[in-house]
Amino acid sequence: MSEQPISGLLVGYDGSEGSARALDWAADEARARRLPLTVLHSWDVRAGGLAPLPAVDPRAEAQEILNAGIEHARKAAPDLKVRGVLARAPAAARLIEASGSADLIVLGPRGAGGFAGLALGSVGAQVAAHASCPVVIVRGDRPQPERGAGHVVVGMDGSPASQAALAAAFTEADAHGLPLRAVIAWDPVPARELPPLVDEAGMRAAAEARLTGLMGPLCERHPGVRAGIEIVTGFPRRVLMDAAAEARLLVVGSRGLGGFRGLLLGSVSHALIHHAPCPVAVVHASAGGGVQNGERPGA
């Protein structure tokens, strides 16, 4: 892909409107985290990307798209360190390869040109499922919140992936000076199905206590973050969709406690990267080589 590993933020750019919005989001994120930004454009004739017309040099055209992306990023954030990577390979494969050293990958909801016009389910979902680092899909069509506006929402169910998501959400909230909402979607249990001597109120209290315990060390590490816990009755995808209505970012684990062994994206995270009203970050459990305590391994 390049002579040196990609560090900092990596954004996929193909010249489409969606990738331009992803580029703006990534530039703002890189500036807030004080990390370099790499713009990647991938072209692959075999995948049906840029057509090899007789009068057109596909590599030269791909380079023009990449140059436009680099210029766009530098205009959005003049003080940001920006570099470009041009890769002749399927986009998903190159992005997943780069995730081994990148801190964060940012993508638009669908691609064109360098991403072969493939919808999210083909490129974005592949990267979200297999990347070693967190992946943000810049969803939603509303303007990006002004600096210091909005909040960060993280969905919690106690799974290892959701604990990694919680750490990543604290990092995000701290970088932007935003409050954090940790949301538990509570599916009520009919009284007749409760074990003897167990009441639902007690179960909810235990869940809140468990989450409070998980948040304690992160609150100490990020003392400037105002963090709150909400237990909302309802199905997880609907609860999180509603909670994300005014959020800067929704952070979820790649697979929760209800996931099936072997699946890399659970049904909730899969639904959210397709339908959420704001950008969505997908975080894998640290045991899978992803984020550990909100930081890259070895950072």
PDB file of C-alpha atoms in Angstrom:
ATOM      1  CA  MET A   1       0.000   0.000   0.000  1.00  0.00           C
ATOM      2  CA  SER A   2       2.739   2.400   0.918  1.00  0.00           C
ATOM      3  CA  GLU A   3       6.337   2.326   2.083  1.00  0.00           C
ATOM      4  CA  GLN A   4       5.401   3.135   5.657  1.00  0.00           C
ATOM      5  CA  PRO A   5       2.547   2.023   7.926  1.00  0.00           C
ATOM      6  CA  ILE A   6      -0.416   4.368   8.153  1.00  0.00           C
ATOM      7  CA  SER A   7      -0.864   5.925  11.567  1.00  0.00           C
ATOM      8  CA  GLY A   8      -3.437   8.370  12.866  1.00  0.00           C
ATOM      9  CA  LEU A   9      -6.715   8.694  10.988  1.00  0.00           C
ATOM     10  CA  LEU A  10      -7.357   7.062   7.629  1.00  0.00           C
ATOM     11  CA  VAL A  11     -10.229   8.188   5.417  1.00  0.00           C
ATOM     12  CA  GLY A  12     -11.401   6.530   2.212  1.00  0.00           C
ATOM     13  CA  TYR A  13     -12.068   9.077  -0.538  1.00  0.00           C
ATOM     14  CA  ASP A  14     -13.488   8.488  -4.011  1.00  0.00           C
ATOM     15  CA  GLY A  15     -14.782  11.911  -5.029  1.00  0.00           C
ATOM     16  CA  SER A  16     -18.404  11.188  -4.103  1.00  0.00           C
ATOM     17  CA  GLU A  17     -20.458  13.530  -1.928  1.00  0.00           C
ATOM     18  CA  GLY A  18     -20.570  10.950   0.839  1.00  0.00           C
ATOM     19  CA  SER A  19     -16.804  10.533   0.904  1.00  0.00           C
ATOM     20  CA  ALA A  20     -16.364  14.331   0.959  1.00  0.00           C
ATOM     21  CA  ARG A  21     -18.540  14.496   4.096  1.00  0.00           C
ATOM     22  CA  ALA A  22     -16.484  11.671   5.591  1.00  0.00           C
ATOM     23  CA  LEU A  23     -13.341  13.631   4.768  1.00  0.00           C
ATOM     24  CA  ASP A  24     -14.662  16.735   6.562  1.00  0.00           C
ATOM     25  CA  TRP A  25     -15.557  14.643   9.606  1.00  0.00           C
ATOM     26  CA  ALA A  26     -12.159  12.932   9.600  1.00  0.00           C
ATOM     27  CA  ALA A  27     -10.280  16.232   9.287  1.00  0.00           C
ATOM     28  CA  ASP A  28     -12.138  17.651  12.282  1.00  0.00           C
ATOM     29  CA  GLU A  29     -11.504  14.467  14.248  1.00  0.00           C
ATOM     30  CA  ALA A  30      -7.794  14.396  13.398  1.00  0.00           C
ATOM     31  CA  ARG A  31      -7.433  18.013  14.455  1.00  0.00           C
ATOM     32  CA  ALA A  32      -9.232  17.375  17.758  1.00  0.00           C
ATOM     33  CA  ARG A  33      -7.065  14.342  18.509  1.00  0.00           C
ATOM     34  CA  ARG A  34      -3.893  15.966  17.171  1.00  0.00           C
ATOM     35  CA  LEU A  35      -3.265  13.066  14.813  1.00  0.00           C
ATOM     36  CA  PRO A  36      -2.136  13.010  11.175  1.00  0.00           C
ATOM     37  CA  LEU A  37      -4.694  12.313   8.442  1.00  0.00           C
ATOM     38  CA  THR A  38      -4.172   9.955   5.524  1.00  0.00           C
ATOM     39  CA  VAL A  39      -6.462  10.143   2.496  1.00  0.00           C
ATOM     40  CA  LEU A  40      -6.693   6.843   0.630  1.00  0.00           C
ATOM     41  CA  HIS A  41      -8.078   6.343  -2.868  1.00  0.00           C
ATOM     42  CA  SER A  42      -8.253   2.812  -4.165  1.00  0.00           C
ATOM     43  CA  TRP A  43      -8.816   1.851  -7.784  1.00  0.00           C
ATOM     44  CA  ASP A  44      -9.091  -1.610  -9.233  1.00  0.00           C
ATOM     45  CA  VAL A  45      -9.948  -2.241 -12.877  1.00  0.00           C
ATOM     46  CA  ARG A  46     -10.912  -5.832 -12.125  1.00  0.00           C
ATOM     47  CA  ALA A  47     -13.481  -4.700  -9.575  1.00  0.00           C
ATOM     48  CA  GLY A  48     -15.190  -2.499 -12.115  1.00  0.00           C
ATOM     49  CA  GLY A  49     -13.913   0.818 -10.742  1.00  0.00           C
ATOM     50  CA  LEU A  50     -12.410   3.259 -13.240  1.00  0.00           C
ATOM     51  CA  ALA A  51     -13.039   1.905 -16.730  1.00  0.00           C
ATOM     52  CA  PRO A  52      -9.840   1.498 -18.795  1.00  0.00           C
ATOM     53  CA  LEU A  53     -10.971   3.601 -21.744  1.00  0.00           C
ATOM     54  CA  PRO A  54      -8.446   3.859 -24.613  1.00  0.00           C
ATOM     55  CA  ALA A  55      -8.028   7.623 -24.224  1.00  0.00           C
ATOM     56  CA  VAL A  56      -7.959   7.601 -20.430  1.00  0.00           C
ATOM     57  CA  ASP A  57      -5.142   6.580 -18.121  1.00  0.00           C
ATOM     58  CA  PRO A  58      -7.016   5.087 -15.143  1.00  0.00           C
ATOM     59  CA  ARG A  59      -4.104   5.575 -12.787  1.00  0.00           C
ATOM     60  CA  ALA A  60      -3.765   9.236 -13.735  1.00  0.00           C
ATOM     61  CA  GLU A  61      -7.496   9.740 -13.198  1.00  0.00           C
ATOM     62  CA  ALA A  62      -7.273   8.002  -9.826  1.00  0.00           C
ATOM     63  CA  GLN A  63      -4.373  10.275  -8.875  1.00  0.00           C
ATOM     64  CA  GLU A  64      -6.479  13.325  -9.763  1.00  0.00           C
ATOM     65  CA  ILE A  65      -9.249  12.131  -7.455  1.00  0.00           C
ATOM     66  CA  LEU A  66      -6.757  11.560  -4.648  1.00  0.00           C
ATOM     67  CA  ASN A  67      -5.183  14.987  -5.180  1.00  0.00           C
ATOM     68  CA  ALA A  68      -8.626  16.585  -4.971  1.00  0.00           C
ATOM     69  CA  GLY A  69      -9.240  14.792  -1.691  1.00  0.00           C
ATOM     70  CA  ILE A  70      -5.930  15.942  -0.239  1.00  0.00           C
ATOM     71  CA  GLU A  71      -6.651  19.540  -1.271  1.00  0.00           C
ATOM     72  CA  HIS A  72     -10.141  19.324   0.238  1.00  0.00           C
ATOM     73  CA  ALA A  73      -8.717  18.122   3.563  1.00  0.00           C
ATOM     74  CA  ARG A  74      -6.057  20.831   3.671  1.00  0.00           C
ATOM     75  CA  LYS A  75      -8.654  23.523   3.031  1.00  0.00           C
ATOM     76  CA  ALA A  76     -10.864  22.109   5.776  1.00  0.00           C
ATOM     77  CA  ALA A  77      -7.965  22.034   8.266  1.00  0.00           C
ATOM     78  CA  PRO A  78      -4.946  24.104   7.100  1.00  0.00           C
ATOM     79  CA  ASP A  79      -2.890  23.202  10.183  1.00  0.00           C
ATOM     80  CA  LEU A  80      -3.429  19.456   9.742  1.00  0.00           C
ATOM     81  CA  LYS A  81      -0.721  17.055   8.565  1.00  0.00           C
ATOM     82  CA  VAL A  82      -2.236  15.371   5.491  1.00  0.00           C
ATOM     83  CA  ARG A  83      -0.789  12.728   3.209  1.00  0.00           C
ATOM     84  CA  GLY A  84      -2.241  10.672   0.396  1.00  0.00           C
ATOM     85  CA  VAL A  85      -2.070   6.985  -0.531  1.00  0.00           C
ATOM     86  CA  LEU A  86      -3.035   5.663  -3.964  1.00  0.00           C
ATOM     87  CA  ALA A  87      -3.666   1.922  -4.062  1.00  0.00           C
ATOM     88  CA  ARG A  88      -4.504  -0.353  -6.974  1.00  0.00           C
ATOM     89  CA  ALA A  89      -6.539  -2.975  -5.162  1.00  0.00           C
ATOM     90  CA  PRO A  90     -10.058  -3.547  -3.847  1.00  0.00           C
ATOM     91  CA  ALA A  91     -10.831  -0.767  -1.393  1.00  0.00           C
ATOM     92  CA  ALA A  92     -12.026  -2.978   1.452  1.00  0.00           C
ATOM     93  CA  ALA A  93      -8.885  -5.118   1.357  1.00  0.00           C
ATOM     94  CA  ARG A  94      -6.576  -2.097   1.436  1.00  0.00           C
ATOM     95  CA  LEU A  95      -8.460  -0.406   4.251  1.00  0.00           C
ATOM     96  CA  ILE A  96      -8.535  -3.578   6.353  1.00  0.00           C
ATOM     97  CA  GLU A  97      -4.798  -4.047   5.796  1.00  0.00           C
ATOM     98  CA  ALA A  98      -4.129  -0.480   6.905  1.00  0.00           C
ATOM     99  CA  SER A  99      -6.256  -0.910  10.035  1.00  0.00           C
ATOM    100  CA  GLY A 100      -3.421  -2.798  11.673  1.00  0.00           C
ATOM    101  CA  SER A 101      -1.542   0.446  12.289  1.00  0.00           C
ATOM    102  CA  ALA A 102      -4.214   3.165  11.940  1.00  0.00           C
ATOM    103  CA  ASP A 103      -5.986   4.623  14.978  1.00  0.00           C
ATOM    104  CA  LEU A 104      -9.310   5.096  13.220  1.00  0.00           C
ATOM    105  CA  ILE A 105     -10.817   4.530   9.755  1.00  0.00           C
ATOM    106  CA  VAL A 106     -13.509   6.887   8.456  1.00  0.00           C
ATOM    107  CA  LEU A 107     -15.800   6.084   5.522  1.00  0.00           C
ATOM    108  CA  GLY A 108     -18.865   7.524   3.844  1.00  0.00           C
ATOM    109  CA  PRO A 109     -22.087   5.495   3.752  1.00  0.00           C
ATOM    110  CA  ARG A 110     -21.580   4.421   0.145  1.00  0.00           C
ATOM    111  CA  GLY A 111     -18.880   4.695  -2.505  1.00  0.00           C
ATOM    112  CA  ALA A 112     -18.464   5.514  -6.159  1.00  0.00           C
ATOM    113  CA  GLY A 113     -15.536   5.600  -8.537  1.00  0.00           C
ATOM    114  CA  GLY A 114     -12.637   4.285  -6.496  1.00  0.00           C
ATOM    115  CA  PHE A 115     -15.038   2.236  -4.394  1.00  0.00           C
ATOM    116  CA  ALA A 116     -16.663   0.784  -7.517  1.00  0.00           C
ATOM    117  CA  GLY A 117     -20.071   2.266  -6.733  1.00  0.00           C
ATOM    118  CA  LEU A 118     -20.638  -0.367  -4.077  1.00  0.00           C
ATOM    119  CA  ALA A 119     -23.129   0.243  -1.318  1.00  0.00           C
ATOM    120  CA  LEU A 120     -22.239   0.183   2.361  1.00  0.00           C
ATOM    121  CA  GLY A 121     -23.031  -3.510   2.693  1.00  0.00           C
ATOM    122  CA  SER A 122     -20.117  -4.323   0.401  1.00  0.00           C
ATOM    123  CA  VAL A 123     -17.251  -2.020   1.398  1.00  0.00           C
ATOM    124  CA  GLY A 124     -18.187  -0.204   4.591  1.00  0.00           C
ATOM    125  CA  ALA A 125     -19.650  -3.258   6.291  1.00  0.00           C
ATOM    126  CA  GLN A 126     -16.662  -5.397   5.266  1.00  0.00           C
ATOM    127  CA  VAL A 127     -14.261  -2.897   6.796  1.00  0.00           C
ATOM    128  CA  ALA A 128     -16.395  -2.459   9.922  1.00  0.00           C
ATOM    129  CA  ALA A 129     -16.510  -6.235  10.365  1.00  0.00           C
ATOM    130  CA  HIS A 130     -12.841  -7.015   9.799  1.00  0.00           C
ATOM    131  CA  ALA A 131     -10.787  -3.918  10.671  1.00  0.00           C
ATOM    132  CA  SER A 132      -8.413  -4.071  13.633  1.00  0.00           C
ATOM    133  CA  CYS A 133      -9.130  -0.469  14.641  1.00  0.00           C
ATOM    134  CA  PRO A 134     -12.449   1.341  15.183  1.00  0.00           C
ATOM    135  CA  VAL A 135     -14.344   2.269  12.018  1.00  0.00           C
ATOM    136  CA  VAL A 136     -16.621   5.298  11.676  1.00  0.00           C
ATOM    137  CA  ILE A 137     -19.333   5.351   9.029  1.00  0.00           C
ATOM    138  CA  VAL A 138     -20.336   8.998   8.526  1.00  0.00           C
ATOM    139  CA  ARG A 139     -24.081   8.619   8.268  1.00  0.00           C
ATOM    140  CA  GLY A 140     -26.807  11.272   8.418  1.00  0.00           C
ATOM    141  CA  ASP A 141     -27.389  14.277   6.197  1.00  0.00           C
ATOM    142  CA  ARG A 142     -27.542  17.053   8.773  1.00  0.00           C
ATOM    143  CA  PRO A 143     -24.647  19.541   9.048  1.00  0.00           C
ATOM    144  CA  GLN A 144     -21.790  18.516  11.283  1.00  0.00           C
ATOM    145  CA  PRO A 145     -22.271  19.934  14.810  1.00  0.00           C
ATOM    146  CA  GLU A 146     -20.182  22.961  15.672  1.00  0.00           C
ATOM    147  CA  ARG A 147     -17.207  22.368  17.918  1.00  0.00           C
ATOM    148  CA  GLY A 148     -18.372  21.716  21.474  1.00  0.00           C
ATOM    149  CA  ALA A 149     -21.967  20.970  20.409  1.00  0.00           C
ATOM    150  CA  GLY A 150     -23.784  17.676  20.686  1.00  0.00           C
ATOM    151  CA  HIS A 151     -22.825  14.616  22.717  1.00  0.00           C
ATOM    152  CA  VAL A 152     -21.478  11.093  22.359  1.00  0.00           C
ATOM    153  CA  VAL A 153     -23.749   8.077  22.799  1.00  0.00           C
ATOM    154  CA  VAL A 154     -22.473   4.576  23.507  1.00  0.00           C
ATOM    155  CA  GLY A 155     -24.596   1.452  23.565  1.00  0.00           C
ATOM    156  CA  MET A 156     -23.817  -0.923  26.436  1.00  0.00           C
ATOM    157  CA  ASP A 157     -24.770  -4.527  27.139  1.00  0.00           C
ATOM    158  CA  GLY A 158     -21.756  -5.650  29.175  1.00  0.00           C
ATOM    159  CA  SER A 159     -20.147  -7.628  26.338  1.00  0.00           C
ATOM    160  CA  PRO A 160     -16.373  -7.297  25.743  1.00  0.00           C
ATOM    161  CA  ALA A 161     -17.022  -5.378  22.530  1.00  0.00           C
ATOM    162  CA  SER A 162     -19.329  -2.914  24.277  1.00  0.00           C
ATOM    163  CA  GLN A 163     -16.702  -2.376  26.983  1.00  0.00           C
ATOM    164  CA  ALA A 164     -14.180  -1.520  24.256  1.00  0.00           C
ATOM    165  CA  ALA A 165     -16.815   0.781  22.750  1.00  0.00           C
ATOM    166  CA  LEU A 166     -17.218   2.524  26.110  1.00  0.00           C
ATOM    167  CA  ALA A 167     -13.483   3.235  26.272  1.00  0.00           C
ATOM    168  CA  ALA A 168     -13.507   4.566  22.706  1.00  0.00           C
ATOM    169  CA  ALA A 169     -16.537   6.741  23.484  1.00  0.00           C
ATOM    170  CA  PHE A 170     -14.726   8.334  26.439  1.00  0.00           C
ATOM    171  CA  THR A 171     -11.756   9.090  24.176  1.00  0.00           C
ATOM    172  CA  GLU A 172     -14.071  10.736  21.648  1.00  0.00           C
ATOM    173  CA  ALA A 173     -15.959  12.766  24.237  1.00  0.00           C
ATOM    174  CA  ASP A 174     -12.724  13.947  25.838  1.00  0.00           C
ATOM    175  CA  ALA A 175     -11.207  14.991  22.501  1.00  0.00           C
ATOM    176  CA  HIS A 176     -14.193  17.220  21.702  1.00  0.00           C
ATOM    177  CA  GLY A 177     -15.154  18.371  25.198  1.00  0.00           C
ATOM    178  CA  LEU A 178     -18.557  16.672  24.952  1.00  0.00           C
ATOM    179  CA  PRO A 179     -20.783  14.901  27.459  1.00  0.00           C
ATOM    180  CA  LEU A 180     -21.245  11.147  27.160  1.00  0.00           C
ATOM    181  CA  ARG A 181     -24.455   9.116  27.443  1.00  0.00           C
ATOM    182  CA  ALA A 182     -24.058   5.417  28.150  1.00  0.00           C
ATOM    183  CA  VAL A 183     -27.322   3.764  27.145  1.00  0.00           C
ATOM    184  CA  ILE A 184     -28.606   0.339  28.161  1.00  0.00           C
ATOM    185  CA  ALA A 185     -31.580  -0.877  26.146  1.00  0.00           C
ATOM    186  CA  TRP A 186     -33.783  -2.786  28.575  1.00  0.00           C
ATOM    187  CA  ASP A 187     -36.075  -5.460  27.219  1.00  0.00           C
ATOM    188  CA  PRO A 188     -38.634  -5.908  30.016  1.00  0.00           C
ATOM    189  CA  VAL A 189     -39.054  -9.410  31.385  1.00  0.00           C
ATOM    190  CA  PRO A 190     -42.643 -10.582  32.016  1.00  0.00           C
ATOM    191  CA  ALA A 191     -43.180 -11.122  35.746  1.00  0.00           C
ATOM    192  CA  ARG A 192     -44.166 -14.766  35.185  1.00  0.00           C
ATOM    193  CA  GLU A 193     -40.749 -15.449  33.616  1.00  0.00           C
ATOM    194  CA  LEU A 194     -38.695 -14.007  36.463  1.00  0.00           C
ATOM    195  CA  PRO A 195     -36.910 -16.512  38.724  1.00  0.00           C
ATOM    196  CA  PRO A 196     -38.176 -16.757  42.302  1.00  0.00           C
ATOM    197  CA  LEU A 197     -37.014 -13.953  44.608  1.00  0.00           C
ATOM    198  CA  VAL A 198     -35.838 -11.859  41.624  1.00  0.00           C
ATOM    199  CA  ASP A 199     -37.546  -8.618  40.654  1.00  0.00           C
ATOM    200  CA  GLU A 200     -37.027  -6.524  37.531  1.00  0.00           C
ATOM    201  CA  ALA A 201     -36.209  -3.374  39.508  1.00  0.00           C
ATOM    202  CA  GLY A 202     -33.402  -5.249  41.203  1.00  0.00           C
ATOM    203  CA  MET A 203     -32.093  -6.472  37.846  1.00  0.00           C
ATOM    204  CA  ARG A 204     -32.090  -2.928  36.464  1.00  0.00           C
ATOM    205  CA  ALA A 205     -30.275  -1.668  39.553  1.00  0.00           C
ATOM    206  CA  ALA A 206     -27.675  -4.416  39.168  1.00  0.00           C
ATOM    207  CA  ALA A 207     -27.143  -3.503  35.505  1.00  0.00           C
ATOM    208  CA  GLU A 208     -26.671   0.163  36.398  1.00  0.00           C
ATOM    209  CA  ALA A 209     -24.236  -0.742  39.186  1.00  0.00           C
ATOM    210  CA  ARG A 210     -22.252  -2.921  36.783  1.00  0.00           C
ATOM    211  CA  LEU A 211     -22.006  -0.112  34.237  1.00  0.00           C
ATOM    212  CA  THR A 212     -21.064   2.400  36.947  1.00  0.00           C
ATOM    213  CA  GLY A 213     -18.211   0.109  37.918  1.00  0.00           C
ATOM    214  CA  LEU A 214     -17.005  -0.154  34.316  1.00  0.00           C
ATOM    215  CA  MET A 215     -17.117   3.622  33.926  1.00  0.00           C
ATOM    216  CA  GLY A 216     -15.189   4.389  37.112  1.00  0.00           C
ATOM    217  CA  PRO A 217     -11.620   3.948  35.779  1.00  0.00           C
ATOM    218  CA  LEU A 218     -12.538   5.753  32.543  1.00  0.00           C
ATOM    219  CA  CYS A 219     -13.946   8.712  34.466  1.00  0.00           C
ATOM    220  CA  GLU A 220     -10.635   8.924  36.343  1.00  0.00           C
ATOM    221  CA  ARG A 221      -8.700   8.804  33.070  1.00  0.00           C
ATOM    222  CA  HIS A 222     -10.946  11.431  31.466  1.00  0.00           C
ATOM    223  CA  PRO A 223     -11.928  13.735  34.367  1.00  0.00           C
ATOM    224  CA  GLY A 224     -13.291  16.402  32.017  1.00  0.00           C
ATOM    225  CA  VAL A 225     -15.995  14.152  30.584  1.00  0.00           C
ATOM    226  CA  ARG A 226     -19.483  14.441  32.063  1.00  0.00           C
ATOM    227  CA  ALA A 227     -20.839  10.908  31.792  1.00  0.00           C
ATOM    228  CA  GLY A 228     -24.345   9.720  32.522  1.00  0.00           C
ATOM    229  CA  ILE A 229     -26.148   6.378  32.456  1.00  0.00           C
ATOM    230  CA  GLU A 230     -29.583   5.819  30.953  1.00  0.00           C
ATOM    231  CA  ILE A 231     -31.614   2.610  31.064  1.00  0.00           C
ATOM    232  CA  VAL A 232     -34.282   2.822  28.387  1.00  0.00           C
ATOM    233  CA  THR A 233     -36.995   0.236  27.888  1.00  0.00           C
ATOM    234  CA  GLY A 234     -37.164  -1.056  24.336  1.00  0.00           C
ATOM    235  CA  PHE A 235     -35.401  -3.004  21.623  1.00  0.00           C
ATOM    236  CA  PRO A 236     -31.677  -2.086  21.309  1.00  0.00           C
ATOM    237  CA  ARG A 237     -31.666  -0.853  17.713  1.00  0.00           C
ATOM    238  CA  ARG A 238     -34.687   1.432  18.246  1.00  0.00           C
ATOM    239  CA  VAL A 239     -33.424   2.711  21.600  1.00  0.00           C
ATOM    240  CA  LEU A 240     -30.014   3.560  20.143  1.00  0.00           C
ATOM    241  CA  MET A 241     -31.481   5.082  16.974  1.00  0.00           C
ATOM    242  CA  ASP A 242     -33.568   7.428  19.133  1.00  0.00           C
ATOM    243  CA  ALA A 243     -30.647   8.231  21.449  1.00  0.00           C
ATOM    244  CA  ALA A 244     -28.480   9.150  18.439  1.00  0.00           C
ATOM    245  CA  ALA A 245     -30.924  11.731  17.073  1.00  0.00           C
ATOM    246  CA  GLU A 246     -28.821  14.738  18.193  1.00  0.00           C
ATOM    247  CA  ALA A 247     -25.478  13.006  18.776  1.00  0.00           C
ATOM    248  CA  ARG A 248     -22.132  13.806  17.200  1.00  0.00           C
ATOM    249  CA  LEU A 249     -21.282  10.114  17.268  1.00  0.00           C
ATOM    250  CA  LEU A 250     -22.910   6.808  18.219  1.00  0.00           C
ATOM    251  CA  VAL A 251     -20.422   4.180  19.408  1.00  0.00           C
ATOM    252  CA  VAL A 252     -21.302   0.493  19.459  1.00  0.00           C
ATOM    253  CA  GLY A 253     -19.486  -2.782  19.907  1.00  0.00           C
ATOM    254  CA  SER A 254     -19.140  -4.990  16.875  1.00  0.00           C
ATOM    255  CA  ARG A 255     -21.086  -7.834  18.487  1.00  0.00           C
ATOM    256  CA  GLY A 256     -23.065  -7.943  21.710  1.00  0.00           C
ATOM    257  CA  LEU A 257     -24.009 -10.651  24.150  1.00  0.00           C
ATOM    258  CA  GLY A 258     -26.802 -11.817  21.880  1.00  0.00           C
ATOM    259  CA  GLY A 259     -24.522 -12.395  18.898  1.00  0.00           C
ATOM    260  CA  PHE A 260     -23.821 -15.802  17.410  1.00  0.00           C
ATOM    261  CA  ARG A 261     -20.312 -17.212  17.638  1.00  0.00           C
ATOM    262  CA  GLY A 262     -18.407 -16.587  14.429  1.00  0.00           C
ATOM    263  CA  LEU A 263     -20.348 -13.484  13.372  1.00  0.00           C
ATOM    264  CA  LEU A 264     -18.179 -10.374  13.160  1.00  0.00           C
ATOM    265  CA  LEU A 265     -21.025  -7.855  13.134  1.00  0.00           C
ATOM    266  CA  GLY A 266     -24.091  -8.328  15.296  1.00  0.00           C
ATOM    267  CA  SER A 267     -27.603  -7.531  14.092  1.00  0.00           C
ATOM    268  CA  VAL A 268     -27.776  -4.297  16.097  1.00  0.00           C
ATOM    269  CA  SER A 269     -24.452  -2.841  14.930  1.00  0.00           C
ATOM    270  CA  HIS A 270     -25.227  -3.938  11.362  1.00  0.00           C
ATOM    271  CA  ALA A 271     -28.596  -2.163  11.454  1.00  0.00           C
ATOM    272  CA  LEU A 272     -27.125   1.006  12.926  1.00  0.00           C
ATOM    273  CA  ILE A 273     -24.367   1.457  10.334  1.00  0.00           C
ATOM    274  CA  HIS A 274     -27.093   1.275   7.688  1.00  0.00           C
ATOM    275  CA  HIS A 275     -29.791   3.431   9.305  1.00  0.00           C
ATOM    276  CA  ALA A 276     -28.524   5.578  12.200  1.00  0.00           C
ATOM    277  CA  PRO A 277     -29.162   9.345  11.927  1.00  0.00           C
ATOM    278  CA  CYS A 278     -25.562  10.280  12.836  1.00  0.00           C
ATOM    279  CA  PRO A 279     -22.039   8.913  12.302  1.00  0.00           C
ATOM    280  CA  VAL A 280     -21.550   5.447  13.827  1.00  0.00           C
ATOM    281  CA  ALA A 281     -18.325   4.004  15.241  1.00  0.00           C
ATOM    282  CA  VAL A 282     -17.959   0.219  15.376  1.00  0.00           C
ATOM    283  CA  VAL A 283     -15.424  -1.079  17.904  1.00  0.00           C
ATOM    284  CA  HIS A 284     -14.215  -4.657  18.308  1.00  0.00           C
ATOM    285  CA  ALA A 285     -13.339  -6.263  21.619  1.00  0.00           C
ATOM    286  CA  SER A 286      -9.701  -5.789  22.626  1.00  0.00           C
ATOM    287  CA  ALA A 287      -9.214  -9.551  22.566  1.00  0.00           C
ATOM    288  CA  GLY A 288      -9.780  -9.376  18.829  1.00  0.00           C
ATOM    289  CA  GLY A 289      -6.891  -6.987  18.280  1.00  0.00           C
ATOM    290  CA  GLY A 290      -8.894  -3.780  18.406  1.00  0.00           C
ATOM    291  CA  VAL A 291      -9.030  -1.013  20.978  1.00  0.00           C
ATOM    292  CA  GLN A 292      -7.809  -1.580  24.481  1.00  0.00           C
ATOM    293  CA  ASN A 293      -8.743   0.991  27.119  1.00  0.00           C
ATOM    294  CA  GLY A 294      -9.572   3.463  24.392  1.00  0.00           C
ATOM    295  CA  GLU A 295      -6.094   3.362  22.890  1.00  0.00           C
ATOM    296  CA  ARG A 296      -4.292   1.389  20.221  1.00  0.00           C
ATOM    297  CA  PRO A 297      -2.388  -1.609  21.573  1.00  0.00           C
ATOM    298  CA  GLY A 298       1.138  -0.588  22.405  1.00  0.00           C
ATOM    299  CA  ALA A 299       0.284   3.107  22.247  1.00  0.00           C
TER     300      ALA A 299
END
